[in-house]
Amino acid sequence: QQWYKTLGVPNDSDQETVRVAYIELVKRYHPDSKSSEADVNKFQEIERAYRNLQNKFSSERYDKSHEGEYGLYYKENSEEKIEHTAPQHRQYLSYEGIGSGTPSQRQRQYTKYRAAKAMENVTEFRINKVQDDGNKALTLKESRKKAKDIKTRFGMDRLVEDLIQESMSKGEFDNLPGKGKPLKNLQKTHNPYVDFVTHKMNEVLIDNGFTPAWITLQKEITEHKQKIKDKLVASRAKLGPLPLSQEEQLFWEEIKIRLADDVKVLNSKIDHFNLVVPLLTKQQFHFNLNKEAEKVL
């Protein structure tokens, strides 16, 4: 009785009346309905009452379809009964056991049952769709807010950069104290492979305008790399277009063999440089002859 009361219908209401009342209540109390009366607890109570009444109607239909003589009820396995029933009587055992009377009457009852079931499925689908649309709208709103925040942040960075460039073009940074002098905070970062005495000596050299050994070595490494690259380019100019002939390929391999010792010396300089350079970010990778040769080729 309480289920009917929850849905606001009389106690003798049929399944269709209950369904219509349920749909109207869903529109009012569903959390995603955007209604002023939306209430999660109320909606759950309505949902529970509707499901219980649906089960009640299904049970009543089942009992009615299995009513025998003197009002007694019995349950049988319809599949087993069909197997042991003559073909002309099997029509009475179809329609999922729903309905009673003649075959045409049972067919009409079964059609109504399927229509009601379809409407119930449609209602459930619409409810789920409303929930999904609400979740998607919330996700879209969050994505737009995040995109707006990113755009604002990058826009601010761009504005600051433009102001800095404008000030530089006007010469507003020309008279800053310490212009042209090494940054003091660079002395705080040093190579852990360099001992304390060497590090302090580098500081003294920098403060007095002398060039540290690692800077000179860095220049030598750069020039050495360029020298090897120039040799590769000059040798490649003596060859024809790709693909190379067998003789040209042998010539190219011979050039790389000749340069191998030179590359070995260069990589030794790089190893020494990486040990003495005071900044880890200044360390270099070995020179890869094969990789450079492929670029030139």
Short mmCIF file of N, CA, C and O in Angstrom, two decimals, residues 101-212:
data_model
loop_
_atom_site.label_atom_id
_atom_site.label_comp_id
_atom_site.label_asym_id
_atom_site.label_seq_id
_atom_site.Cartn_x
_atom_site.Cartn_y
_atom_site.Cartn_z
N GLY A 101 -6.66 -17.56 -22.04
CA GLY A 101 -7.74 -17.56 -23.01
C GLY A 101 -7.32 -18.20 -24.31
O GLY A 101 -6.42 -19.05 -24.36
N THR A 102 -7.95 -17.77 -25.37
CA THR A 102 -7.66 -18.33 -26.69
C THR A 102 -6.31 -17.82 -27.17
O THR A 102 -5.77 -16.85 -26.64
N PRO A 103 -5.76 -18.47 -28.20
CA PRO A 103 -4.46 -18.00 -28.72
C PRO A 103 -4.47 -16.54 -29.14
O PRO A 103 -3.51 -15.81 -28.90
N SER A 104 -5.56 -16.09 -29.78
CA SER A 104 -5.61 -14.69 -30.20
C SER A 104 -5.65 -13.75 -29.01
O SER A 104 -5.04 -12.68 -29.00
N GLN A 105 -6.38 -14.17 -27.94
CA GLN A 105 -6.43 -13.34 -26.74
C GLN A 105 -5.06 -13.28 -26.06
O GLN A 105 -4.62 -12.23 -25.61
N ARG A 106 -4.41 -14.42 -26.01
CA ARG A 106 -3.08 -14.44 -25.40
C ARG A 106 -2.09 -13.62 -26.20
O ARG A 106 -1.21 -12.97 -25.65
N GLN A 107 -2.25 -13.65 -27.51
CA GLN A 107 -1.35 -12.86 -28.36
C GLN A 107 -1.53 -11.37 -28.09
O GLN A 107 -0.55 -10.62 -28.00
N ARG A 108 -2.78 -10.93 -27.96
CA ARG A 108 -3.03 -9.51 -27.67
C ARG A 108 -2.48 -9.13 -26.30
O ARG A 108 -1.88 -8.06 -26.12
N GLN A 109 -2.66 -10.03 -25.33
CA GLN A 109 -2.14 -9.75 -23.99
C GLN A 109 -0.61 -9.69 -24.00
O GLN A 109 0.00 -8.84 -23.34
N TYR A 110 -0.03 -10.59 -24.76
CA TYR A 110 1.43 -10.60 -24.84
C TYR A 110 1.96 -9.35 -25.55
O TYR A 110 2.99 -8.79 -25.18
N THR A 111 1.22 -8.89 -26.56
CA THR A 111 1.61 -7.67 -27.27
C THR A 111 1.57 -6.47 -26.33
O THR A 111 2.47 -5.61 -26.34
N LYS A 112 0.51 -6.40 -25.51
CA LYS A 112 0.41 -5.30 -24.54
C LYS A 112 1.56 -5.37 -23.53
O LYS A 112 2.13 -4.35 -23.13
N TYR A 113 1.87 -6.60 -23.12
CA TYR A 113 2.96 -6.76 -22.16
C TYR A 113 4.29 -6.27 -22.75
O TYR A 113 5.06 -5.56 -22.10
N ARG A 114 4.55 -6.64 -24.00
CA ARG A 114 5.79 -6.22 -24.64
C ARG A 114 5.83 -4.70 -24.84
O ARG A 114 6.87 -4.06 -24.70
N ALA A 115 4.66 -4.11 -25.14
CA ALA A 115 4.61 -2.66 -25.30
C ALA A 115 4.91 -1.96 -23.97
O ALA A 115 5.66 -0.98 -23.92
N ALA A 116 4.32 -2.50 -22.89
CA ALA A 116 4.58 -1.91 -21.57
C ALA A 116 6.05 -2.06 -21.19
O ALA A 116 6.67 -1.14 -20.63
N LYS A 117 6.61 -3.23 -21.52
CA LYS A 117 8.03 -3.46 -21.22
C LYS A 117 8.91 -2.52 -22.03
O LYS A 117 9.92 -1.99 -21.52
N ALA A 118 8.52 -2.29 -23.28
CA ALA A 118 9.29 -1.38 -24.12
C ALA A 118 9.24 0.04 -23.57
O ALA A 118 10.25 0.75 -23.55
N MET A 119 8.06 0.47 -23.13
CA MET A 119 7.93 1.81 -22.55
C MET A 119 8.78 1.94 -21.29
O MET A 119 9.41 2.97 -21.04
N GLU A 120 8.80 0.87 -20.51
CA GLU A 120 9.62 0.88 -19.30
C GLU A 120 11.10 1.02 -19.65
O GLU A 120 11.84 1.78 -19.01
N ASN A 121 11.53 0.30 -20.69
CA ASN A 121 12.93 0.39 -21.12
C ASN A 121 13.26 1.78 -21.66
O ASN A 121 14.34 2.31 -21.43
N VAL A 122 12.30 2.36 -22.39
CA VAL A 122 12.51 3.71 -22.93
C VAL A 122 12.65 4.71 -21.79
O VAL A 122 13.51 5.61 -21.81
N THR A 123 11.79 4.56 -20.78
CA THR A 123 11.87 5.47 -19.63
C THR A 123 13.22 5.35 -18.92
O THR A 123 13.85 6.36 -18.58
N GLU A 124 13.65 4.12 -18.73
CA GLU A 124 14.93 3.92 -18.07
C GLU A 124 16.08 4.49 -18.91
O GLU A 124 17.02 5.08 -18.39
N PHE A 125 15.96 4.31 -20.23
CA PHE A 125 16.99 4.86 -21.12
C PHE A 125 17.04 6.38 -21.04
O PHE A 125 18.11 6.98 -21.00
N ARG A 126 15.86 7.01 -21.00
CA ARG A 126 15.83 8.47 -20.92
C ARG A 126 16.42 8.97 -19.61
O ARG A 126 17.12 9.99 -19.57
N ILE A 127 16.14 8.25 -18.53
CA ILE A 127 16.70 8.65 -17.24
C ILE A 127 18.22 8.55 -17.27
O ILE A 127 18.94 9.46 -16.83
N ASN A 128 18.72 7.43 -17.81
CA ASN A 128 20.17 7.26 -17.90
C ASN A 128 20.79 8.31 -18.81
O ASN A 128 21.90 8.80 -18.56
N LYS A 129 20.07 8.66 -19.88
CA LYS A 129 20.59 9.67 -20.81
C LYS A 129 20.69 11.03 -20.14
O LYS A 129 21.65 11.78 -20.34
N VAL A 130 19.67 11.35 -19.32
CA VAL A 130 19.71 12.62 -18.59
C VAL A 130 20.91 12.66 -17.66
O VAL A 130 21.62 13.67 -17.55
N GLN A 131 21.17 11.53 -17.00
CA GLN A 131 22.32 11.46 -16.09
C GLN A 131 23.63 11.60 -16.86
O GLN A 131 24.53 12.34 -16.45
N ASP A 132 23.72 10.90 -18.01
CA ASP A 132 24.95 10.98 -18.81
C ASP A 132 25.17 12.39 -19.35
O ASP A 132 26.29 12.90 -19.36
N ASP A 133 24.07 13.02 -19.81
CA ASP A 133 24.20 14.39 -20.33
C ASP A 133 24.67 15.34 -19.24
O ASP A 133 25.47 16.25 -19.48
N GLY A 134 24.16 15.11 -18.02
CA GLY A 134 24.59 15.96 -16.91
C GLY A 134 26.07 15.80 -16.61
O GLY A 134 26.79 16.77 -16.39
N ASN A 135 26.53 14.54 -16.64
CA ASN A 135 27.95 14.28 -16.38
C ASN A 135 28.82 14.86 -17.49
O ASN A 135 29.89 15.43 -17.23
N LYS A 136 28.36 14.72 -18.76
CA LYS A 136 29.13 15.26 -19.88
C LYS A 136 29.20 16.78 -19.80
O LYS A 136 30.24 17.38 -20.09
N ALA A 137 28.08 17.39 -19.43
CA ALA A 137 28.07 18.85 -19.33
C ALA A 137 29.04 19.32 -18.25
O ALA A 137 29.75 20.31 -18.42
N LEU A 138 29.08 18.58 -17.14
CA LEU A 138 29.99 18.94 -16.06
C LEU A 138 31.44 18.79 -16.50
O LEU A 138 32.29 19.65 -16.24
N THR A 139 31.73 17.68 -17.21
CA THR A 139 33.09 17.46 -17.71
C THR A 139 33.49 18.54 -18.71
O THR A 139 34.62 19.04 -18.69
N LEU A 140 32.56 18.89 -19.61
CA LEU A 140 32.85 19.93 -20.60
C LEU A 140 33.11 21.27 -19.92
O LEU A 140 34.01 22.02 -20.32
N LYS A 141 32.35 21.56 -18.88
CA LYS A 141 32.53 22.82 -18.16
C LYS A 141 33.91 22.86 -17.50
O LYS A 141 34.60 23.88 -17.54
N GLU A 142 34.32 21.73 -16.91
CA GLU A 142 35.64 21.68 -16.28
C GLU A 142 36.75 21.83 -17.31
O GLU A 142 37.75 22.50 -17.07
N SER A 143 36.57 21.19 -18.49
CA SER A 143 37.59 21.28 -19.54
C SER A 143 37.73 22.71 -20.04
O SER A 143 38.84 23.20 -20.26
N ARG A 144 36.59 23.38 -20.21
CA ARG A 144 36.65 24.77 -20.68
C ARG A 144 37.32 25.67 -19.65
O ARG A 144 38.09 26.56 -19.99
N LYS A 145 37.03 25.42 -18.38
CA LYS A 145 37.66 26.23 -17.33
C LYS A 145 39.17 26.01 -17.30
O LYS A 145 39.95 26.96 -17.17
N LYS A 146 39.58 24.75 -17.47
CA LYS A 146 41.01 24.45 -17.48
C LYS A 146 41.69 25.10 -18.67
O LYS A 146 42.78 25.67 -18.55
N ALA A 147 41.04 25.03 -19.84
CA ALA A 147 41.61 25.65 -21.04
C ALA A 147 41.71 27.16 -20.86
O ALA A 147 42.69 27.79 -21.29
N LYS A 148 40.71 27.74 -20.22
CA LYS A 148 40.74 29.18 -19.98
C LYS A 148 41.88 29.56 -19.04
O LYS A 148 42.57 30.57 -19.25
N ASP A 149 42.09 28.73 -18.01
CA ASP A 149 43.19 29.01 -17.08
C ASP A 149 44.53 28.94 -17.78
O ASP A 149 45.42 29.76 -17.56
N ILE A 150 44.69 27.92 -18.64
CA ILE A 150 45.96 27.77 -19.37
C ILE A 150 46.18 28.96 -20.30
O ILE A 150 47.27 29.52 -20.39
N LYS A 151 45.11 29.35 -21.00
CA LYS A 151 45.21 30.48 -21.92
C LYS A 151 45.56 31.76 -21.16
O LYS A 151 46.38 32.57 -21.61
N THR A 152 44.95 31.94 -19.99
CA THR A 152 45.24 33.13 -19.19
C THR A 152 46.69 33.13 -18.73
O THR A 152 47.37 34.16 -18.77
N ARG A 153 47.17 31.96 -18.29
CA ARG A 153 48.54 31.89 -17.80
C ARG A 153 49.55 32.19 -18.91
O ARG A 153 50.48 32.98 -18.72
N PHE A 154 49.34 31.55 -20.07
CA PHE A 154 50.26 31.80 -21.18
C PHE A 154 50.12 33.22 -21.71
O PHE A 154 51.08 33.81 -22.18
N GLY A 155 48.91 33.76 -21.65
CA GLY A 155 48.72 35.14 -22.07
C GLY A 155 49.48 36.10 -21.17
O GLY A 155 50.08 37.07 -21.64
N MET A 156 49.49 35.81 -19.86
CA MET A 156 50.23 36.64 -18.92
C MET A 156 51.73 36.53 -19.17
O MET A 156 52.46 37.53 -19.14
N ASP A 157 52.20 35.30 -19.42
CA ASP A 157 53.63 35.12 -19.72
C ASP A 157 54.03 35.90 -20.97
O ASP A 157 55.10 36.51 -21.02
N ARG A 158 53.15 35.85 -21.97
CA ARG A 158 53.45 36.57 -23.21
C ARG A 158 53.48 38.07 -22.97
O ARG A 158 54.33 38.79 -23.53
N LEU A 159 52.58 38.57 -22.15
CA LEU A 159 52.55 39.99 -21.84
C LEU A 159 53.82 40.43 -21.14
O LEU A 159 54.42 41.47 -21.47
N VAL A 160 54.27 39.64 -20.17
CA VAL A 160 55.50 39.97 -19.44
C VAL A 160 56.69 39.98 -20.39
O VAL A 160 57.55 40.87 -20.34
N GLU A 161 56.75 38.98 -21.28
CA GLU A 161 57.86 38.91 -22.23
C GLU A 161 57.86 40.13 -23.16
O GLU A 161 58.91 40.71 -23.46
N ASP A 162 56.67 40.53 -23.62
CA ASP A 162 56.58 41.72 -24.49
C ASP A 162 57.05 42.98 -23.77
O ASP A 162 57.74 43.83 -24.35
N LEU A 163 56.68 43.10 -22.49
CA LEU A 163 57.10 44.27 -21.72
C LEU A 163 58.62 44.29 -21.53
O LEU A 163 59.26 45.35 -21.59
N ILE A 164 59.21 43.11 -21.32
CA ILE A 164 60.67 43.04 -21.15
C ILE A 164 61.37 43.45 -22.45
O ILE A 164 62.33 44.23 -22.44
N GLN A 165 60.87 42.91 -23.57
CA GLN A 165 61.48 43.25 -24.86
C GLN A 165 61.34 44.74 -25.17
O GLN A 165 62.26 45.38 -25.70
N GLU A 166 60.20 45.30 -24.82
CA GLU A 166 59.98 46.73 -25.05
C GLU A 166 60.94 47.57 -24.21
O GLU A 166 61.52 48.56 -24.69
N SER A 167 61.14 47.17 -22.95
CA SER A 167 62.07 47.90 -22.09
C SER A 167 63.50 47.78 -22.59
O SER A 167 64.27 48.76 -22.53
N MET A 168 63.86 46.61 -23.10
CA MET A 168 65.21 46.43 -23.63
C MET A 168 65.44 47.31 -24.85
O MET A 168 66.52 47.89 -25.03
N SER A 169 64.41 47.40 -25.71
CA SER A 169 64.56 48.23 -26.91
C SER A 169 64.69 49.71 -26.56
O SER A 169 65.33 50.48 -27.29
N LYS A 170 64.11 50.12 -25.44
CA LYS A 170 64.21 51.51 -25.01
C LYS A 170 65.50 51.79 -24.23
O LYS A 170 65.77 52.94 -23.88
N GLY A 171 66.26 50.74 -23.94
CA GLY A 171 67.52 50.92 -23.21
C GLY A 171 67.34 51.10 -21.73
O GLY A 171 68.23 51.62 -21.05
N GLU A 172 66.21 50.66 -21.19
CA GLU A 172 65.96 50.85 -19.76
C GLU A 172 66.80 49.92 -18.90
O GLU A 172 66.89 50.11 -17.69
N PHE A 173 67.40 48.89 -19.50
CA PHE A 173 68.24 47.96 -18.75
C PHE A 173 69.73 48.26 -18.91
O PHE A 173 70.57 47.54 -18.38
N ASP A 174 70.07 49.32 -19.65
CA ASP A 174 71.48 49.58 -19.96
C ASP A 174 72.27 50.02 -18.73
O ASP A 174 73.47 49.76 -18.63
N ASN A 175 71.64 50.70 -17.81
CA ASN A 175 72.35 51.25 -16.65
C ASN A 175 72.19 50.40 -15.40
O ASN A 175 72.40 50.88 -14.28
N LEU A 176 71.84 49.15 -15.56
CA LEU A 176 71.69 48.29 -14.39
C LEU A 176 73.05 47.97 -13.79
O LEU A 176 74.03 47.77 -14.51
N PRO A 177 73.15 47.93 -12.46
CA PRO A 177 74.44 47.59 -11.83
C PRO A 177 74.83 46.14 -12.13
O PRO A 177 73.99 45.25 -12.14
N GLY A 178 76.10 45.93 -12.39
CA GLY A 178 76.58 44.58 -12.67
C GLY A 178 76.50 44.18 -14.12
O GLY A 178 76.76 43.02 -14.45
N LYS A 179 76.17 45.12 -15.00
CA LYS A 179 76.08 44.79 -16.42
C LYS A 179 77.45 44.41 -16.96
O LYS A 179 78.44 45.09 -16.71
N GLY A 180 77.53 43.32 -17.70
CA GLY A 180 78.78 42.87 -18.28
C GLY A 180 79.65 42.06 -17.35
O GLY A 180 80.72 41.61 -17.73
N LYS A 181 79.19 41.85 -16.12
CA LYS A 181 79.97 41.08 -15.15
C LYS A 181 79.35 39.69 -15.00
O LYS A 181 78.15 39.50 -15.22
N PRO A 182 80.15 38.70 -14.61
CA PRO A 182 79.61 37.34 -14.43
C PRO A 182 78.60 37.30 -13.30
O PRO A 182 78.72 38.04 -12.31
N LEU A 183 77.63 36.44 -13.45
CA LEU A 183 76.62 36.30 -12.41
C LEU A 183 77.20 35.59 -11.20
O LEU A 183 77.88 34.57 -11.33
N LYS A 184 76.92 36.12 -10.04
CA LYS A 184 77.49 35.55 -8.82
C LYS A 184 76.92 34.18 -8.50
O LYS A 184 77.60 33.34 -7.94
N ASN A 185 75.68 33.96 -8.85
CA ASN A 185 75.08 32.68 -8.47
C ASN A 185 75.64 31.52 -9.27
O ASN A 185 75.44 30.36 -8.93
N LEU A 186 76.37 31.82 -10.37
CA LEU A 186 76.99 30.73 -11.11
C LEU A 186 78.08 30.05 -10.30
O LEU A 186 78.41 28.89 -10.51
N GLN A 187 78.68 30.79 -9.37
CA GLN A 187 79.75 30.22 -8.56
C GLN A 187 79.22 29.23 -7.53
O GLN A 187 79.97 28.45 -6.97
N LYS A 188 77.94 29.25 -7.29
CA LYS A 188 77.36 28.35 -6.30
C LYS A 188 77.14 26.95 -6.88
O LYS A 188 76.96 26.00 -6.14
N THR A 189 77.10 26.86 -8.21
CA THR A 189 76.89 25.57 -8.86
C THR A 189 78.20 25.10 -9.45
O THR A 189 78.79 25.79 -10.27
N HIS A 190 78.66 23.95 -9.04
CA HIS A 190 79.94 23.46 -9.55
C HIS A 190 79.86 21.97 -9.80
O HIS A 190 78.97 21.27 -9.31
N ASN A 191 80.81 21.51 -10.57
CA ASN A 191 80.89 20.10 -10.93
C ASN A 191 81.32 19.29 -9.70
O ASN A 191 82.36 19.58 -9.10
N PRO A 192 80.58 18.26 -9.32
CA PRO A 192 80.97 17.48 -8.14
C PRO A 192 82.27 16.71 -8.34
O PRO A 192 82.88 16.25 -7.37
N TYR A 193 82.71 16.56 -9.61
CA TYR A 193 83.96 15.85 -9.87
C TYR A 193 85.19 16.75 -9.72
O TYR A 193 86.32 16.29 -9.82
N VAL A 194 84.95 18.05 -9.54
CA VAL A 194 86.05 19.00 -9.36
C VAL A 194 86.27 19.22 -7.87
O VAL A 194 85.33 19.49 -7.13
N ASP A 195 87.52 19.13 -7.42
CA ASP A 195 87.80 19.30 -6.00
C ASP A 195 87.62 20.76 -5.59
O ASP A 195 87.54 21.66 -6.43
N PHE A 196 87.59 20.98 -4.30
CA PHE A 196 87.30 22.31 -3.76
C PHE A 196 88.36 23.33 -4.17
O PHE A 196 88.05 24.47 -4.50
N VAL A 197 89.63 22.91 -4.17
CA VAL A 197 90.72 23.83 -4.50
C VAL A 197 90.60 24.30 -5.95
O VAL A 197 90.72 25.50 -6.25
N THR A 198 90.34 23.34 -6.87
CA THR A 198 90.19 23.71 -8.28
C THR A 198 89.01 24.64 -8.48
O THR A 198 89.07 25.60 -9.26
N HIS A 199 87.94 24.36 -7.77
CA HIS A 199 86.75 25.21 -7.88
C HIS A 199 87.06 26.64 -7.43
O HIS A 199 86.67 27.62 -8.09
N LYS A 200 87.77 26.78 -6.33
CA LYS A 200 88.11 28.11 -5.83
C LYS A 200 89.09 28.82 -6.78
O LYS A 200 89.01 30.04 -6.98
N MET A 201 89.98 28.04 -7.37
CA MET A 201 90.91 28.65 -8.33
C MET A 201 90.16 29.18 -9.54
O MET A 201 90.48 30.26 -10.07
N ASN A 202 89.14 28.46 -9.98
CA ASN A 202 88.32 28.94 -11.09
C ASN A 202 87.62 30.24 -10.73
O ASN A 202 87.50 31.16 -11.54
N GLU A 203 87.15 30.32 -9.49
CA GLU A 203 86.49 31.55 -9.05
C GLU A 203 87.46 32.73 -9.08
O GLU A 203 87.12 33.83 -9.51
N VAL A 204 88.69 32.48 -8.61
CA VAL A 204 89.69 33.55 -8.60
C VAL A 204 90.02 34.00 -10.02
O VAL A 204 90.12 35.20 -10.32
N LEU A 205 90.16 33.02 -10.93
CA LEU A 205 90.47 33.35 -12.32
C LEU A 205 89.34 34.18 -12.95
O LEU A 205 89.59 35.15 -13.67
N ILE A 206 88.10 33.77 -12.68
CA ILE A 206 86.96 34.49 -13.25
C ILE A 206 86.89 35.91 -12.70
O ILE A 206 86.66 36.88 -13.44
N ASP A 207 87.09 36.05 -11.39
CA ASP A 207 87.02 37.37 -10.77
C ASP A 207 88.11 38.30 -11.28
O ASP A 207 87.94 39.53 -11.29
N ASN A 208 89.25 37.76 -11.72
CA ASN A 208 90.36 38.59 -12.18
C ASN A 208 90.45 38.68 -13.70
O ASN A 208 91.44 39.17 -14.24
N GLY A 209 89.42 38.19 -14.38
CA GLY A 209 89.38 38.36 -15.82
C GLY A 209 90.13 37.31 -16.61
O GLY A 209 90.31 37.48 -17.83
N PHE A 210 90.63 36.24 -15.97
CA PHE A 210 91.32 35.19 -16.70
C PHE A 210 90.32 34.13 -17.16
O PHE A 210 89.30 33.90 -16.53
N THR A 211 90.66 33.49 -18.27
CA THR A 211 89.79 32.45 -18.81
C THR A 211 90.14 31.10 -18.20
O THR A 211 91.29 30.66 -18.32
N PRO A 212 89.20 30.41 -17.59
CA PRO A 212 89.49 29.09 -17.01
C PRO A 212 89.85 28.09 -18.10
O PRO A 212 89.52 28.25 -19.27
#
